[in-house]
JSON list of C-alpha atoms and ligand atoms in Angstrom, two decimals:
[
{"chain": "A", "resi": 17, "resn": "MET", "atom": "CA", "xyz": [-104.15, -48.94, -53.13]},
{"chain": "A", "resi": 18, "resn": "GLN", "atom": "CA", "xyz": [-102.91, -51.36, -55.74]},
{"chain": "A", "resi": 19, "resn": "ASN", "atom": "CA", "xyz": [-100.48, -48.76, -57.11]},
{"chain": "A", "resi": 20, "resn": "ASN", "atom": "CA", "xyz": [-98.94, -48.35, -53.68]},
{"chain": "A", "resi": 21, "resn": "PHE", "atom": "CA", "xyz": [-98.51, -52.08, -53.36]},
{"chain": "A", "resi": 22, "resn": "TYR", "atom": "CA", "xyz": [-96.82, -52.27, -56.76]},
{"chain": "A", "resi": 23, "resn": "ARG", "atom": "CA", "xyz": [-94.53, -49.39, -55.86]},
{"chain": "A", "resi": 24, "resn": "GLU", "atom": "CA", "xyz": [-93.54, -51.20, -52.67]},
{"chain": "A", "resi": 25, "resn": "VAL", "atom": "CA", "xyz": [-92.69, -54.39, -54.55]},
{"chain": "A", "resi": 26, "resn": "ILE", "atom": "CA", "xyz": [-90.48, -52.41, -56.95]},
{"chain": "A", "resi": 27, "resn": "ASN", "atom": "CA", "xyz": [-88.80, -50.41, -54.16]},
{"chain": "A", "resi": 28, "resn": "ASP", "atom": "CA", "xyz": [-88.16, -53.55, -52.18]},
{"chain": "A", "resi": 29, "resn": "HIS", "atom": "CA", "xyz": [-86.46, -55.37, -55.07]},
{"chain": "A", "resi": 30, "resn": "ASN", "atom": "CA", "xyz": [-84.44, -52.26, -55.89]},
{"chain": "A", "resi": 31, "resn": "LEU", "atom": "CA", "xyz": [-83.25, -51.62, -52.33]},
{"chain": "A", "resi": 32, "resn": "ARG", "atom": "CA", "xyz": [-82.90, -55.25, -51.24]},
{"chain": "A", "resi": 33, "resn": "PRO", "atom": "CA", "xyz": [-82.26, -57.26, -54.39]},
{"chain": "A", "resi": 34, "resn": "VAL", "atom": "CA", "xyz": [-82.11, -61.02, -53.91]},
{"chain": "A", "resi": 35, "resn": "HIS", "atom": "CA", "xyz": [-80.22, -61.87, -57.09]},
{"chain": "A", "resi": 36, "resn": "LYS", "atom": "CA", "xyz": [-77.82, -58.94, -57.47]},
{"chain": "A", "resi": 37, "resn": "HIS", "atom": "CA", "xyz": [-74.44, -60.63, -57.07]},
{"chain": "A", "resi": 38, "resn": "GLU", "atom": "CA", "xyz": [-71.72, -62.43, -58.98]},
{"chain": "A", "resi": 39, "resn": "LEU", "atom": "CA", "xyz": [-72.32, -65.96, -60.23]},
{"chain": "A", "resi": 40, "resn": "THR", "atom": "CA", "xyz": [-68.98, -67.69, -60.58]},
{"chain": "A", "resi": 41, "resn": "ASP", "atom": "CA", "xyz": [-70.34, -70.95, -62.03]},
{"chain": "A", "resi": 42, "resn": "ALA", "atom": "CA", "xyz": [-72.50, -69.28, -64.69]},
{"chain": "A", "resi": 43, "resn": "ASN", "atom": "CA", "xyz": [-72.32, -70.72, -68.21]},
{"chain": "A", "resi": 44, "resn": "LEU", "atom": "CA", "xyz": [-74.21, -67.87, -69.90]},
{"chain": "A", "resi": 45, "resn": "GLU", "atom": "CA", "xyz": [-73.41, -64.21, -69.59]},
{"chain": "A", "resi": 46, "resn": "MET", "atom": "CA", "xyz": [-74.71, -61.16, -71.40]},
{"chain": "A", "resi": 47, "resn": "ARG", "atom": "CA", "xyz": [-74.60, -57.43, -70.92]},
{"chain": "A", "resi": 48, "resn": "GLY", "atom": "CA", "xyz": [-77.65, -55.29, -71.55]},
{"chain": "A", "resi": 49, "resn": "MET", "atom": "CA", "xyz": [-77.64, -51.52, -71.82]},
{"chain": "A", "resi": 50, "resn": "ASN", "atom": "CA", "xyz": [-80.27, -48.82, -72.05]},
{"chain": "A", "resi": 51, "resn": "PRO", "atom": "CA", "xyz": [-78.33, -45.66, -72.94]},
{"chain": "A", "resi": 52, "resn": "SER", "atom": "CA", "xyz": [-81.44, -43.45, -72.81]},
{"chain": "A", "resi": 53, "resn": "CYS", "atom": "CA", "xyz": [-81.53, -43.92, -69.02]},
{"chain": "A", "resi": 54, "resn": "GLY", "atom": "CA", "xyz": [-78.01, -45.13, -68.22]},
{"chain": "A", "resi": 55, "resn": "ASP", "atom": "CA", "xyz": [-79.11, -48.63, -67.18]},
{"chain": "A", "resi": 56, "resn": "ASP", "atom": "CA", "xyz": [-76.30, -51.15, -67.57]},
{"chain": "A", "resi": 57, "resn": "ILE", "atom": "CA", "xyz": [-76.67, -54.74, -66.35]},
{"chain": "A", "resi": 58, "resn": "THR", "atom": "CA", "xyz": [-74.84, -58.00, -66.83]},
{"chain": "A", "resi": 59, "resn": "LEU", "atom": "CA", "xyz": [-77.01, -61.06, -66.56]},
{"chain": "A", "resi": 60, "resn": "ARG", "atom": "CA", "xyz": [-75.56, -64.45, -65.71]},
{"chain": "A", "resi": 61, "resn": "LEU", "atom": "CA", "xyz": [-77.26, -67.84, -65.76]},
{"chain": "A", "resi": 62, "resn": "ARG", "atom": "CA", "xyz": [-76.31, -71.42, -65.06]},
{"chain": "A", "resi": 63, "resn": "VAL", "atom": "CA", "xyz": [-78.32, -73.56, -67.47]},
{"chain": "A", "resi": 64, "resn": "ASN", "atom": "CA", "xyz": [-78.09, -77.35, -67.49]},
{"chain": "A", "resi": 65, "resn": "ASP", "atom": "CA", "xyz": [-80.26, -79.81, -69.43]},
{"chain": "A", "resi": 66, "resn": "GLY", "atom": "CA", "xyz": [-82.62, -77.00, -70.40]},
{"chain": "A", "resi": 67, "resn": "ILE", "atom": "CA", "xyz": [-83.19, -75.89, -66.81]},
{"chain": "A", "resi": 68, "resn": "ILE", "atom": "CA", "xyz": [-82.20, -72.50, -65.42]},
{"chain": "A", "resi": 69, "resn": "GLU", "atom": "CA", "xyz": [-80.54, -73.73, -62.24]},
{"chain": "A", "resi": 70, "resn": "ASP", "atom": "CA", "xyz": [-79.35, -70.35, -61.02]},
{"chain": "A", "resi": 71, "resn": "GLY", "atom": "CA", "xyz": [-79.05, -66.76, -62.12]},
{"chain": "A", "resi": 72, "resn": "ALA", "atom": "CA", "xyz": [-77.82, -63.37, -60.98]},
{"chain": "A", "resi": 73, "resn": "TYR", "atom": "CA", "xyz": [-77.12, -59.88, -62.24]},
{"chain": "A", "resi": 74, "resn": "THR", "atom": "CA", "xyz": [-74.71, -57.06, -61.54]},
{"chain": "A", "resi": 75, "resn": "GLY", "atom": "CA", "xyz": [-74.71, -53.48, -62.72]},
{"chain": "A", "resi": 76, "resn": "ASP", "atom": "CA", "xyz": [-76.33, -50.13, -62.16]},
{"chain": "A", "resi": 77, "resn": "GLY", "atom": "CA", "xyz": [-79.37, -48.24, -63.23]},
{"chain": "A", "resi": 78, "resn": "CYS", "atom": "CA", "xyz": [-82.69, -46.78, -62.19]},
{"chain": "A", "resi": 79, "resn": "ALA", "atom": "CA", "xyz": [-85.02, -48.49, -59.72]},
{"chain": "A", "resi": 80, "resn": "ILE", "atom": "CA", "xyz": [-87.26, -49.90, -62.45]},
{"chain": "A", "resi": 81, "resn": "SER", "atom": "CA", "xyz": [-84.44, -51.53, -64.42]},
{"chain": "A", "resi": 82, "resn": "GLN", "atom": "CA", "xyz": [-82.85, -53.05, -61.32]},
{"chain": "A", "resi": 83, "resn": "ALA", "atom": "CA", "xyz": [-86.10, -54.22, -59.73]},
{"chain": "A", "resi": 84, "resn": "SER", "atom": "CA", "xyz": [-87.30, -55.69, -63.02]},
{"chain": "A", "resi": 85, "resn": "ALA", "atom": "CA", "xyz": [-84.11, -57.74, -63.43]},
{"chain": "A", "resi": 86, "resn": "ASP", "atom": "CA", "xyz": [-84.33, -58.98, -59.84]},
{"chain": "A", "resi": 87, "resn": "ILE", "atom": "CA", "xyz": [-88.01, -59.91, -60.13]},
{"chain": "A", "resi": 88, "resn": "MET", "atom": "CA", "xyz": [-87.36, -61.63, -63.47]},
{"chain": "A", "resi": 89, "resn": "LEU", "atom": "CA", "xyz": [-84.62, -63.83, -61.98]},
{"chain": "A", "resi": 90, "resn": "GLU", "atom": "CA", "xyz": [-86.85, -64.71, -59.04]},
{"chain": "A", "resi": 91, "resn": "LEU", "atom": "CA", "xyz": [-89.47, -65.85, -61.54]},
{"chain": "A", "resi": 92, "resn": "VAL", "atom": "CA", "xyz": [-87.27, -67.87, -63.93]},
{"chain": "A", "resi": 93, "resn": "ILE", "atom": "CA", "xyz": [-84.76, -69.61, -61.64]},
{"chain": "A", "resi": 94, "resn": "GLY", "atom": "CA", "xyz": [-85.73, -73.28, -61.38]},
{"chain": "A", "resi": 95, "resn": "ARG", "atom": "CA", "xyz": [-87.75, -73.20, -64.59]},
{"chain": "A", "resi": 96, "resn": "THR", "atom": "CA", "xyz": [-87.07, -74.69, -67.98]},
{"chain": "A", "resi": 97, "resn": "VAL", "atom": "CA", "xyz": [-85.74, -72.48, -70.76]},
{"chain": "A", "resi": 98, "resn": "SER", "atom": "CA", "xyz": [-89.03, -72.79, -72.63]},
{"chain": "A", "resi": 99, "resn": "GLU", "atom": "CA", "xyz": [-91.05, -71.78, -69.55]},
{"chain": "A", "resi": 100, "resn": "ALA", "atom": "CA", "xyz": [-88.77, -68.76, -69.09]},
{"chain": "A", "resi": 101, "resn": "GLU", "atom": "CA", "xyz": [-89.26, -67.82, -72.73]},
{"chain": "A", "resi": 102, "resn": "GLU", "atom": "CA", "xyz": [-93.02, -68.05, -72.36]},
{"chain": "A", "resi": 103, "resn": "LEU", "atom": "CA", "xyz": [-92.92, -65.80, -69.26]},
{"chain": "A", "resi": 104, "resn": "LYS", "atom": "CA", "xyz": [-90.68, -63.36, -71.11]},
{"chain": "A", "resi": 105, "resn": "ASP", "atom": "CA", "xyz": [-93.20, -63.21, -73.98]},
{"chain": "A", "resi": 106, "resn": "ILE", "atom": "CA", "xyz": [-96.05, -62.58, -71.52]},
{"chain": "A", "resi": 107, "resn": "PHE", "atom": "CA", "xyz": [-94.08, -59.87, -69.73]},
{"chain": "A", "resi": 108, "resn": "LEU", "atom": "CA", "xyz": [-93.23, -58.05, -72.96]},
{"chain": "A", "resi": 109, "resn": "ARG", "atom": "CA", "xyz": [-96.88, -58.22, -74.02]},
{"chain": "A", "resi": 110, "resn": "MET", "atom": "CA", "xyz": [-97.97, -56.89, -70.61]},
{"chain": "A", "resi": 111, "resn": "ILE", "atom": "CA", "xyz": [-95.74, -53.85, -71.14]},
{"chain": "A", "resi": 112, "resn": "LYS", "atom": "CA", "xyz": [-97.52, -53.33, -74.45]},
{"chain": "A", "resi": 113, "resn": "GLY", "atom": "CA", "xyz": [-100.81, -53.63, -72.53]},
{"chain": "A", "resi": 114, "resn": "LYS", "atom": "CA", "xyz": [-102.15, -56.89, -73.96]},
{"chain": "A", "resi": 115, "resn": "ILE", "atom": "CA", "xyz": [-102.47, -59.89, -71.67]},
{"chain": "A", "resi": 116, "resn": "THR", "atom": "CA", "xyz": [-105.24, -61.94, -70.11]},
{"chain": "A", "resi": 117, "resn": "ASP", "atom": "CA", "xyz": [-105.88, -62.16, -66.35]},
{"chain": "A", "resi": 118, "resn": "GLU", "atom": "CA", "xyz": [-104.61, -65.73, -66.40]},
{"chain": "A", "resi": 119, "resn": "GLU", "atom": "CA", "xyz": [-101.35, -64.62, -68.01]},
{"chain": "A", "resi": 120, "resn": "PHE", "atom": "CA", "xyz": [-101.06, -61.76, -65.52]},
{"chain": "A", "resi": 121, "resn": "ASP", "atom": "CA", "xyz": [-101.23, -64.27, -62.65]},
{"chain": "A", "resi": 122, "resn": "LYS", "atom": "CA", "xyz": [-98.35, -66.29, -64.15]},
{"chain": "A", "resi": 123, "resn": "LEU", "atom": "CA", "xyz": [-96.10, -63.25, -63.89]},
{"chain": "A", "resi": 124, "resn": "GLU", "atom": "CA", "xyz": [-96.38, -63.21, -60.07]},
{"chain": "A", "resi": 125, "resn": "GLU", "atom": "CA", "xyz": [-94.42, -60.19, -58.75]},
{"chain": "A", "resi": 126, "resn": "ALA", "atom": "CA", "xyz": [-93.47, -59.07, -62.26]},
{"chain": "A", "resi": 127, "resn": "GLY", "atom": "CA", "xyz": [-97.08, -57.92, -62.52]},
{"chain": "A", "resi": 128, "resn": "ALA", "atom": "CA", "xyz": [-96.03, -55.00, -60.31]},
{"chain": "A", "resi": 129, "resn": "LEU", "atom": "CA", "xyz": [-94.47, -53.47, -63.43]},
{"chain": "A", "resi": 130, "resn": "THR", "atom": "CA", "xyz": [-97.78, -53.35, -65.27]},
{"chain": "A", "resi": 131, "resn": "ASP", "atom": "CA", "xyz": [-98.09, -49.57, -64.83]},
{"chain": "A", "resi": 132, "resn": "VAL", "atom": "CA", "xyz": [-94.99, -49.09, -66.96]},
{"chain": "A", "resi": 133, "resn": "SER", "atom": "CA", "xyz": [-97.28, -49.76, -69.93]},
{"chain": "A", "resi": 134, "resn": "HIS", "atom": "CA", "xyz": [-98.58, -46.22, -69.29]},
{"chain": "A", "resi": 135, "resn": "MET", "atom": "CA", "xyz": [-95.09, -44.71, -68.93]},
{"chain": "A", "resi": 136, "resn": "PRO", "atom": "CA", "xyz": [-93.43, -44.77, -72.37]},
{"chain": "A", "resi": 137, "resn": "ALA", "atom": "CA", "xyz": [-90.19, -43.25, -71.06]},
{"chain": "A", "resi": 138, "resn": "ARG", "atom": "CA", "xyz": [-89.72, -46.16, -68.63]},
{"chain": "A", "resi": 139, "resn": "VAL", "atom": "CA", "xyz": [-90.52, -49.03, -70.99]},
{"chain": "A", "resi": 140, "resn": "LYS", "atom": "CA", "xyz": [-86.87, -49.55, -72.00]},
{"chain": "A", "resi": 141, "resn": "CYS", "atom": "CA", "xyz": [-85.91, -49.68, -68.31]},
{"chain": "A", "resi": 142, "resn": "ALA", "atom": "CA", "xyz": [-88.51, -52.31, -67.50]},
{"chain": "A", "resi": 143, "resn": "VAL", "atom": "CA", "xyz": [-87.74, -54.57, -70.47]},
{"chain": "A", "resi": 144, "resn": "LEU", "atom": "CA", "xyz": [-83.91, -54.35, -70.28]},
{"chain": "A", "resi": 145, "resn": "GLY", "atom": "CA", "xyz": [-83.41, -57.51, -68.22]},
{"chain": "A", "resi": 146, "resn": "TRP", "atom": "CA", "xyz": [-86.04, -59.43, -70.19]},
{"chain": "A", "resi": 147, "resn": "HIS", "atom": "CA", "xyz": [-84.58, -58.51, -73.57]},
{"chain": "A", "resi": 148, "resn": "THR", "atom": "CA", "xyz": [-81.15, -59.52, -72.29]},
{"chain": "A", "resi": 149, "resn": "LEU", "atom": "CA", "xyz": [-82.61, -62.85, -71.15]},
{"chain": "A", "resi": 150, "resn": "GLU", "atom": "CA", "xyz": [-84.26, -63.29, -74.55]},
{"chain": "A", "resi": 151, "resn": "SER", "atom": "CA", "xyz": [-80.94, -62.78, -76.36]},
{"chain": "A", "resi": 152, "resn": "MET", "atom": "CA", "xyz": [-79.08, -65.16, -74.04]},
{"chain": "A", "resi": 153, "resn": "LEU", "atom": "CA", "xyz": [-81.61, -67.97, -74.38]},
{"chain": "A", "resi": 154, "resn": "ALA", "atom": "CA", "xyz": [-81.80, -67.52, -78.16]},
{"chain": "A", "resi": 155, "resn": "GLU", "atom": "CA", "xyz": [-78.08, -68.34, -78.31]},
{"chain": "A", "resi": 156, "resn": "GLU", "atom": "CA", "xyz": [-78.51, -71.46, -76.22]},
{"chain": "B", "resi": 11, "resn": "ZN", "atom": "ZN1", "xyz": [-83.85, -46.83, -66.36]}
]
């Protein structure tokens, strides 16, 4: 039951992404690649005064990589850089299988990727967007 719901969330973000487009006024841009699957995304953010005002991605890849990037942007747009970094840490720990229920709730739709923790071959797909975000914000 829950697995079906999670699959639907992922399919929906893959087929009808909300944040997959260009972002002409972005001030941060970074490409992330996962050669083992062929996932290749470019993440763009507009960050002002420590707040992620807007974000988008372009690129190609498997459903998990694309849905994960879309869900991540949905979660971090409108948040501060430090909030986004905290969510990124929680997400990466979820993929390793170690978070509390309270932390799981903070991830909102990103929780739909929890099953990837049992699919080692898909881990790099799921974390691609988040690792790219991590690198971008570290340079801020
Ligand atoms: Zn992939």
